[in-house]
XYZ file of C-alpha atoms in Angstrom:
315
model
C -51.473 -124.698 145.432
C -53.663 -121.863 146.663
C -54.738 -121.942 150.310
C -57.494 -119.573 151.448
C -57.689 -118.889 155.202
C -60.843 -117.447 156.754
C -60.306 -114.335 158.895
C -62.988 -112.942 161.176
C -63.397 -110.395 163.931
C -62.153 -111.868 167.203
C -59.796 -114.484 165.755
C -56.536 -114.786 167.654
C -53.291 -113.964 165.913
C -51.898 -117.392 166.785
C -54.700 -119.337 165.129
C -54.753 -117.085 162.079
C -50.997 -117.241 161.584
C -50.518 -120.996 162.124
C -51.518 -122.199 158.627
C -49.735 -119.232 157.046
C -46.562 -120.003 158.993
C -46.442 -123.652 157.921
C -47.714 -123.406 154.351
C -45.719 -120.278 153.467
C -42.589 -122.028 154.727
C -43.123 -124.638 152.015
C -42.599 -121.910 149.428
C -39.776 -120.240 151.361
C -37.909 -123.560 151.451
C -38.432 -124.007 147.705
C -40.365 -127.240 148.221
C -43.442 -126.223 146.189
C -45.319 -123.116 145.087
C -47.943 -122.703 147.795
C -49.719 -119.372 148.232
C -51.831 -118.362 151.236
C -54.478 -115.649 151.177
C -56.756 -114.285 153.888
C -60.430 -113.872 153.096
C -63.563 -112.926 154.997
C -67.255 -112.448 154.321
C -66.412 -109.163 152.666
C -63.240 -107.410 151.614
C -61.740 -104.929 154.038
C -60.311 -105.364 157.512
C -60.862 -107.440 160.646
C -59.932 -106.868 164.281
C -58.165 -109.708 166.083
C -58.770 -110.827 169.657
C -55.600 -108.999 170.649
C -56.942 -105.720 169.280
C -54.897 -105.541 166.077
C -56.646 -104.359 162.947
C -55.646 -106.287 159.837
C -56.425 -104.630 156.539
C -56.202 -105.905 152.994
C -58.439 -108.922 153.687
C -59.995 -110.282 150.483
C -63.651 -111.041 150.008
C -65.049 -114.561 149.822
C -64.599 -114.631 146.064
C -60.874 -115.199 146.505
C -61.648 -118.647 147.936
C -63.571 -119.649 144.823
C -60.515 -121.203 143.164
C -58.596 -122.268 146.283
C -57.251 -125.809 146.530
C -57.575 -125.681 150.320
C -59.940 -123.617 152.476
C -59.006 -123.254 156.140
C -61.157 -122.133 159.059
C -58.349 -121.561 161.579
C -60.590 -121.167 164.630
C -64.057 -120.010 165.563
C -65.739 -117.556 167.883
C -65.935 -118.640 171.515
C -69.672 -117.926 171.585
C -70.266 -120.647 168.992
C -72.149 -118.328 166.672
C -73.793 -119.654 163.530
C -71.981 -119.577 160.229
C -72.607 -116.631 157.993
C -74.333 -117.561 154.719
C -71.207 -116.361 152.902
C -68.871 -118.738 154.727
C -71.325 -121.619 154.478
C -71.524 -121.194 150.697
C -67.741 -120.886 150.434
C -67.145 -124.120 152.349
C -69.785 -126.027 150.394
C -68.501 -124.750 147.062
C -64.920 -125.646 147.965
C -65.881 -129.144 149.063
C -68.098 -129.743 146.028
C -65.300 -128.898 143.594
C -62.846 -131.196 145.384
C -60.893 -128.733 147.505
C -59.755 -129.804 150.970
C -61.585 -128.121 153.850
C -59.642 -127.686 157.085
C -61.060 -126.788 160.490
C -58.353 -126.064 163.059
C -59.216 -125.961 166.759
C -62.741 -124.508 167.128
C -62.836 -124.187 163.350
C -64.013 -127.794 163.368
C -67.333 -126.497 164.712
C -67.755 -124.266 161.674
C -66.956 -127.174 159.354
C -69.496 -129.340 161.176
C -72.088 -126.558 161.015
C -71.569 -126.486 157.263
C -72.672 -130.128 157.154
C -69.359 -131.533 155.952
C -68.899 -133.901 158.895
C -72.299 -135.568 159.098
C -71.849 -139.272 159.826
C -68.093 -138.810 160.059
C -65.401 -138.275 162.700
C -63.714 -135.075 163.830
C -61.759 -133.483 166.647
C -61.716 -130.038 168.199
C -60.311 -128.276 171.253
C -60.833 -130.482 174.311
C -62.886 -127.795 176.017
C -65.362 -127.823 173.123
C -65.617 -131.592 172.623
C -68.904 -131.895 174.527
C -70.340 -128.825 172.817
C -69.529 -130.191 169.364
C -70.984 -133.607 170.240
C -74.184 -132.037 171.564
C -74.444 -129.658 168.624
C -73.887 -132.408 166.072
C -74.852 -135.828 167.470
C -74.286 -137.288 163.996
C -70.573 -136.507 164.246
C -68.240 -138.912 166.033
C -66.048 -136.613 168.127
C -62.620 -138.008 169.008
C -61.782 -136.438 172.358
C -58.108 -137.447 172.408
C -56.804 -137.119 168.861
C -54.521 -134.320 167.731
C -56.090 -134.285 164.283
C -58.413 -136.364 162.122
C -57.757 -136.536 158.380
C -60.665 -137.751 156.255
C -58.948 -136.923 152.992
C -61.368 -134.199 151.933
C -61.775 -132.720 155.423
C -59.094 -132.245 158.086
C -59.846 -131.181 161.675
C -57.489 -130.601 164.584
C -57.518 -130.202 168.340
C -56.638 -126.924 170.035
C -53.776 -124.441 169.764
C -50.479 -126.156 168.880
C -52.302 -129.153 167.385
C -53.021 -126.887 164.440
C -49.293 -126.968 163.711
C -49.379 -130.763 163.816
C -52.308 -130.870 161.414
C -50.690 -128.442 158.980
C -47.398 -130.356 159.034
C -49.374 -133.551 158.494
C -50.942 -131.955 155.429
C -47.500 -131.002 154.107
C -46.314 -134.559 154.706
C -49.357 -136.057 152.954
C -48.790 -133.912 149.858
C -45.011 -133.534 149.656
C -43.606 -136.397 151.724
C -41.922 -136.805 155.065
C -38.638 -135.192 154.031
C -40.416 -131.958 153.047
C -42.383 -131.916 156.297
C -39.205 -132.481 158.289
C -37.478 -129.600 156.506
C -40.387 -127.274 157.253
C -40.478 -128.439 160.870
C -36.746 -127.947 161.360
C -36.981 -124.457 159.930
C -39.812 -123.628 162.335
C -38.098 -125.501 165.200
C -41.114 -127.679 165.947
C -41.589 -131.440 166.105
C -42.027 -132.676 162.530
C -44.568 -135.401 163.228
C -46.991 -136.080 166.025
C -49.530 -138.687 165.063
C -53.167 -137.754 165.048
C -54.066 -140.302 167.709
C -51.197 -139.622 170.091
C -50.530 -136.868 172.569
C -46.797 -136.606 172.065
C -43.613 -138.574 171.628
C -39.922 -138.135 170.969
C -39.286 -137.890 167.234
C -35.987 -138.813 165.613
C -35.446 -135.728 163.379
C -35.443 -133.362 166.365
C -34.237 -135.732 169.072
C -33.444 -133.978 172.304
C -31.055 -135.408 174.845
C -32.544 -135.316 178.299
C -29.962 -137.129 180.356
C -32.029 -137.292 183.533
C -35.195 -138.623 181.883
C -35.200 -142.437 181.760
C -38.082 -142.543 179.267
C -36.222 -140.232 176.885
C -33.089 -142.350 177.325
C -35.006 -145.527 176.499
C -36.631 -143.885 173.488
C -33.292 -142.669 172.173
C -31.809 -146.125 172.651
C -34.771 -147.661 170.816
C -34.326 -145.315 167.858
C -30.752 -146.586 167.523
C -31.840 -150.240 167.651
C -35.019 -150.339 165.556
C -33.959 -153.567 163.860
C -33.580 -155.377 167.182
C -35.866 -156.780 169.850
C -37.731 -153.828 171.359
C -40.081 -155.568 173.714
C -41.169 -153.999 176.981
C -38.499 -155.838 178.943
C -35.716 -154.540 176.696
C -37.041 -150.964 176.837
C -37.471 -151.102 180.591
C -33.893 -152.325 180.943
C -32.676 -149.411 178.808
C -34.521 -147.068 181.167
C -33.208 -148.932 184.242
C -36.764 -149.350 185.487
C -38.993 -152.251 186.426
C -41.392 -153.439 183.743
C -44.505 -152.191 185.557
C -43.043 -148.798 186.412
C -41.734 -148.357 182.887
C -45.059 -149.101 181.197
C -46.874 -146.658 183.475
C -44.263 -143.911 183.058
C -43.977 -144.443 179.310
C -47.709 -144.082 178.807
C -47.800 -140.941 180.926
C -44.867 -139.439 179.010
C -45.809 -140.327 175.431
C -49.543 -140.989 175.432
C -48.940 -144.396 173.840
C -48.098 -147.957 174.796
C -44.481 -149.033 174.210
C -45.604 -151.405 171.440
C -47.573 -148.707 169.611
C -44.721 -146.217 169.951
C -42.153 -148.695 168.614
C -44.400 -149.608 165.685
C -44.814 -145.922 164.780
C -41.081 -145.286 164.977
C -40.388 -148.271 162.758
C -42.926 -147.015 160.250
C -41.299 -143.566 160.335
C -37.930 -145.134 159.560
C -39.474 -147.262 156.816
C -40.903 -144.150 155.187
C -37.537 -142.393 155.413
C -35.761 -145.303 153.761
C -38.408 -145.631 151.067
C -38.138 -141.924 150.283
C -34.378 -141.489 150.360
C -32.731 -144.830 149.481
C -32.883 -147.535 146.819
C -32.947 -150.347 149.372
C -35.220 -153.239 148.485
C -38.491 -153.623 150.378
C -37.016 -156.728 152.010
C -34.021 -154.741 153.229
C -36.222 -151.894 154.458
C -38.358 -154.360 156.392
C -35.311 -155.952 158.015
C -33.658 -152.612 158.812
C -36.775 -151.329 160.559
C -37.376 -154.416 162.647
C -40.473 -155.770 160.914
C -38.738 -159.017 160.089
C -40.459 -159.686 156.767
C -42.187 -157.810 153.997
C -45.626 -159.194 154.862
C -45.529 -157.631 158.342
C -44.218 -154.354 156.937
C -46.901 -154.284 154.255
C -49.714 -155.013 156.713
C -48.598 -152.321 159.139
C -47.948 -149.839 156.328
C -51.392 -150.351 154.805
C -53.070 -149.939 158.175
C -51.168 -146.754 159.010
C -51.001 -145.000 155.639
C -53.545 -146.628 153.361
C -51.013 -147.647 150.718
C -48.318 -150.254 150.179
C -44.600 -149.524 150.675
C -44.047 -149.784 146.916
C -46.799 -147.286 146.120
C -45.497 -144.945 148.818
C -42.011 -145.025 147.303
C -43.361 -144.218 143.847
C -45.259 -141.235 145.240
C -42.642 -139.796 147.602
C -39.291 -140.825 146.128
C -37.036 -137.919 147.141
C -33.886 -139.134 145.401
C -32.544 -136.761 142.764
């Protein structure tokens, strides 16, 4: 896979390096052959916001055969797209490449007309600007990223990491994304619609945090009853206090968090074991295959069986 990343004068090093960091790690880990290249309106050099001059930047022609084209950010002044970038984004989209707008890069993608009548997210400080600039775009003010299949947008700064890891997971499976995340020492999966939560692959023990304690306990008892009362008891808190504190800590209701964790475990089992769908459903606390299937379809757009065929990681 070839991934072309747009570089421009004034881009920050963080935003420019984020997709390179994640996608190049895929190749470094031997998970797939992914290549990243930097391109701009013309070949030469660009100067970053920090004052560094980066040379060896390719011209827009290098994006002509890219499988993914990324706009990693955008200028704070909200300038119009150059004709060169507009053509590059349209050409990429028309030939079936994925177009990614990270942080303020979502504005550039919207300006190119690729989000008309669709949903997107950008940095929270630019949400109102994007909505005013493109009233035909439904702007999600709270999501970390929005994946439309052909277009992926993310919120600000570190959410770009989440979006890139999500892309790895969507193409190579959860195990690959977890390996990349562990190597980079970042959380392997934060859902697009959630602010944050404790994730099993990089669980951290915070002994004085009752919410973390309850979450860790829940991860060890996914096949049991994980109602609010049981979680509150694990946190040694009243039901009302627990619900309020849990929402503030994770950005989700206890029920939504538990459902997501059970789905994560279901995906892991489908990828790495030969357990029957019935057994997977029971092990993850869904009770029966119908409930698992319904939740799986809603979350991932495919059935557990189809997911296993696509992401089976067994040798």
